[in-house]
PDB file of C-alpha atoms in Angstrom:
ATOM      1  CA  MET A   1      13.784  -0.995  77.616  1.00  0.00           C
ATOM      2  CA  ARG A   2      10.752  -2.463  75.774  1.00  0.00           C
ATOM      3  CA  ALA A   3      11.380   0.105  73.044  1.00  0.00           C
ATOM      4  CA  CYS A   4      14.793  -1.004  72.472  1.00  0.00           C
ATOM      5  CA  LEU A   5      13.595  -4.505  71.699  1.00  0.00           C
ATOM      6  CA  ILE A   6      10.468  -3.437  69.549  1.00  0.00           C
ATOM      7  CA  LEU A   7      12.201  -0.661  67.326  1.00  0.00           C
ATOM      8  CA  PRO A   8      14.735  -2.878  65.690  1.00  0.00           C
ATOM      9  CA  LEU A   9      11.791  -5.492  64.875  1.00  0.00           C
ATOM     10  CA  VAL A  10       9.878  -2.426  63.355  1.00  0.00           C
ATOM     11  CA  MET A  11      12.971  -1.257  61.496  1.00  0.00           C
ATOM     12  CA  LEU A  12      14.134  -4.587  60.019  1.00  0.00           C
ATOM     13  CA  PRO A  13      11.179  -4.847  57.404  1.00  0.00           C
ATOM     14  CA  LEU A  14      11.990  -1.370  56.260  1.00  0.00           C
ATOM     15  CA  ALA A  15      15.541  -2.594  55.084  1.00  0.00           C
ATOM     16  CA  GLY A  16      13.765  -4.371  52.469  1.00  0.00           C
ATOM     17  CA  CYS A  17      12.280  -1.222  50.950  1.00  0.00           C
ATOM     18  CA  VAL A  18      15.619   0.283  49.848  1.00  0.00           C
ATOM     19  CA  GLU A  19      16.106   0.938  46.202  1.00  0.00           C
ATOM     20  CA  PHE A  20      18.754  -0.918  44.246  1.00  0.00           C
ATOM     21  CA  PRO A  21      21.658   1.790  43.701  1.00  0.00           C
ATOM     22  CA  ASN A  22      22.349   3.023  40.394  1.00  0.00           C
ATOM     23  CA  LEU A  23      25.753   1.850  39.111  1.00  0.00           C
ATOM     24  CA  GLY A  24      25.596   3.956  36.026  1.00  0.00           C
ATOM     25  CA  ALA A  25      27.761   3.258  33.257  1.00  0.00           C
ATOM     26  CA  ALA A  26      29.825   0.519  35.024  1.00  0.00           C
ATOM     27  CA  GLY A  27      26.783  -1.182  36.204  1.00  0.00           C
ATOM     28  CA  ALA A  28      25.526  -1.354  32.451  1.00  0.00           C
ATOM     29  CA  ARG A  29      28.949  -2.395  31.262  1.00  0.00           C
ATOM     30  CA  ALA A  30      29.034  -5.391  33.720  1.00  0.00           C
ATOM     31  CA  ALA A  31      25.643  -6.377  32.846  1.00  0.00           C
ATOM     32  CA  ALA A  32      26.445  -6.363  29.150  1.00  0.00           C
ATOM     33  CA  GLU A  33      29.446  -8.501  29.741  1.00  0.00           C
ATOM     34  CA  ALA A  34      27.656 -10.958  31.776  1.00  0.00           C
ATOM     35  CA  ALA A  35      24.935 -11.303  29.214  1.00  0.00           C
ATOM     36  CA  ARG A  36      27.764 -12.027  26.395  1.00  0.00           C
ATOM     37  CA  ALA A  37      29.606 -14.416  28.550  1.00  0.00           C
ATOM     38  CA  PRO A  38      29.365 -18.065  27.541  1.00  0.00           C
ATOM     39  CA  ALA A  39      27.372 -20.575  29.911  1.00  0.00           C
ATOM     40  CA  PRO A  40      29.673 -22.461  32.281  1.00  0.00           C
ATOM     41  CA  ARG A  41      30.373 -25.840  30.993  1.00  0.00           C
ATOM     42  CA  LEU A  42      28.806 -28.744  33.041  1.00  0.00           C
ATOM     43  CA  VAL A  43      31.016 -31.557  33.750  1.00  0.00           C
ATOM     44  CA  PRO A  44      30.279 -34.996  35.453  1.00  0.00           C
ATOM     45  CA  LEU A  45      31.075 -35.229  38.876  1.00  0.00           C
ATOM     46  CA  ARG A  46      32.217 -38.992  39.041  1.00  0.00           C
ATOM     47  CA  PRO A  47      35.707 -38.162  37.240  1.00  0.00           C
ATOM     48  CA  LEU A  48      36.360 -35.211  39.189  1.00  0.00           C
ATOM     49  CA  LEU A  49      35.833 -37.248  42.457  1.00  0.00           C
ATOM     50  CA  ALA A  50      37.929 -39.954  41.239  1.00  0.00           C
ATOM     51  CA  ALA A  51      40.605 -37.703  40.304  1.00  0.00           C
ATOM     52  CA  ARG A  52      41.010 -36.127  43.722  1.00  0.00           C
ATOM     53  CA  ALA A  53      44.232 -36.145  45.426  1.00  0.00           C
ATOM     54  CA  GLU A  54      45.143 -38.194  48.305  1.00  0.00           C
ATOM     55  CA  PRO A  55      45.042 -37.002  51.705  1.00  0.00           C
ATOM     56  CA  ARG A  56      48.016 -34.425  52.412  1.00  0.00           C
ATOM     57  CA  LEU A  57      48.484 -35.719  56.051  1.00  0.00           C
ATOM     58  CA  THR A  58      48.935 -39.135  57.400  1.00  0.00           C
ATOM     59  CA  PRO A  59      46.692 -40.005  60.325  1.00  0.00           C
ATOM     60  CA  GLY A  60      49.243 -39.358  63.111  1.00  0.00           C
ATOM     61  CA  GLU A  61      50.682 -36.164  61.220  1.00  0.00           C
ATOM     62  CA  GLY A  62      47.397 -34.396  61.740  1.00  0.00           C
ATOM     63  CA  ASP A  63      47.226 -34.983  65.472  1.00  0.00           C
ATOM     64  CA  ALA A  64      50.873 -33.823  65.963  1.00  0.00           C
ATOM     65  CA  ARG A  65      50.256 -30.431  63.903  1.00  0.00           C
ATOM     66  CA  LEU A  66      47.212 -29.848  65.991  1.00  0.00           C
ATOM     67  CA  ALA A  67      48.912 -30.460  69.249  1.00  0.00           C
ATOM     68  CA  VAL A  68      51.800 -27.924  68.384  1.00  0.00           C
ATOM     69  CA  ARG A  69      49.378 -25.462  67.093  1.00  0.00           C
ATOM     70  CA  ALA A  70      47.407 -25.756  70.294  1.00  0.00           C
ATOM     71  CA  ALA A  71      50.490 -25.255  72.367  1.00  0.00           C
ATOM     72  CA  ALA A  72      51.336 -22.077  70.333  1.00  0.00           C
ATOM     73  CA  LEU A  73      47.999 -20.847  71.070  1.00  0.00           C
ATOM     74  CA  ARG A  74      48.156 -21.610  74.650  1.00  0.00           C
ATOM     75  CA  ALA A  75      51.495 -19.855  75.120  1.00  0.00           C
ATOM     76  CA  ARG A  76      50.126 -16.718  73.035  1.00  0.00           C
ATOM     77  CA  ALA A  77      47.113 -16.537  75.392  1.00  0.00           C
ATOM     78  CA  ALA A  78      49.376 -16.772  78.439  1.00  0.00           C
ATOM     79  CA  ALA A  79      51.565 -13.924  77.130  1.00  0.00           C
ATOM     80  CA  LEU A  80      48.327 -11.776  76.420  1.00  0.00           C
ATOM     81  CA  ASP A  81      47.156 -12.654  79.972  1.00  0.00           C
ATOM     82  CA  ALA A  82      50.241 -11.139  81.475  1.00  0.00           C
ATOM     83  CA  PRO A  83      49.894  -7.580  83.150  1.00  0.00           C
ATOM     84  CA  VAL A  84      50.575  -4.688  81.004  1.00  0.00           C
ATOM     85  CA  LEU A  85      51.892  -2.328  83.747  1.00  0.00           C
ATOM     86  CA  THR A  86      54.452  -3.263  86.364  1.00  0.00           C
ATOM     87  CA  PRO A  87      53.399  -2.417  90.045  1.00  0.00           C
ATOM     88  CA  ALA A  88      55.564   0.765  89.996  1.00  0.00           C
ATOM     89  CA  GLU A  89      54.001   2.049  86.805  1.00  0.00           C
ATOM     90  CA  ARG A  90      50.541   1.447  88.189  1.00  0.00           C
ATOM     91  CA  ALA A  91      51.153   3.203  91.501  1.00  0.00           C
ATOM     92  CA  ARG A  92      52.661   6.227  89.627  1.00  0.00           C
ATOM     93  CA  LEU A  93      49.442   6.409  87.364  1.00  0.00           C
ATOM     94  CA  ARG A  94      46.945   6.015  90.420  1.00  0.00           C
ATOM     95  CA  ALA A  95      48.958   8.792  91.909  1.00  0.00           C
ATOM     96  CA  ALA A  96      48.717  10.942  89.140  1.00  0.00           C
ATOM     97  CA  ALA A  97      44.977  10.336  88.451  1.00  0.00           C
ATOM     98  CA  ALA A  98      44.558  11.035  92.298  1.00  0.00           C
ATOM     99  CA  ARG A  99      46.245  14.391  91.817  1.00  0.00           C
ATOM    100  CA  HIS A 100      44.169  15.438  88.688  1.00  0.00           C
ATOM    101  CA  SER A 101      40.749  14.053  89.833  1.00  0.00           C
ATOM    102  CA  GLY A 102      39.765  17.263  91.683  1.00  0.00           C
TER     103      GLY A 102
END
């Protein structure tokens, strides 16, 4: 049990010793394209924040959508919680397992 806890701690630092993979011509081509690419243009943040769109939901609309989604998820969970086999199917499978178990 102790080895199960210690082994991952010992192996974790070794993950940093892995060599970076050689990407060959594709990697060299991507590096060259990145070096030739222009630097991103920096823009002031205030105009972007001022131009942002109004909220897409009204205050009550978000609550209604959330309630509908919660109800749908509860119905889905109830459907997944239902038994998969009918009692007759379960009895038939148990009888078959008993016959073949030895």
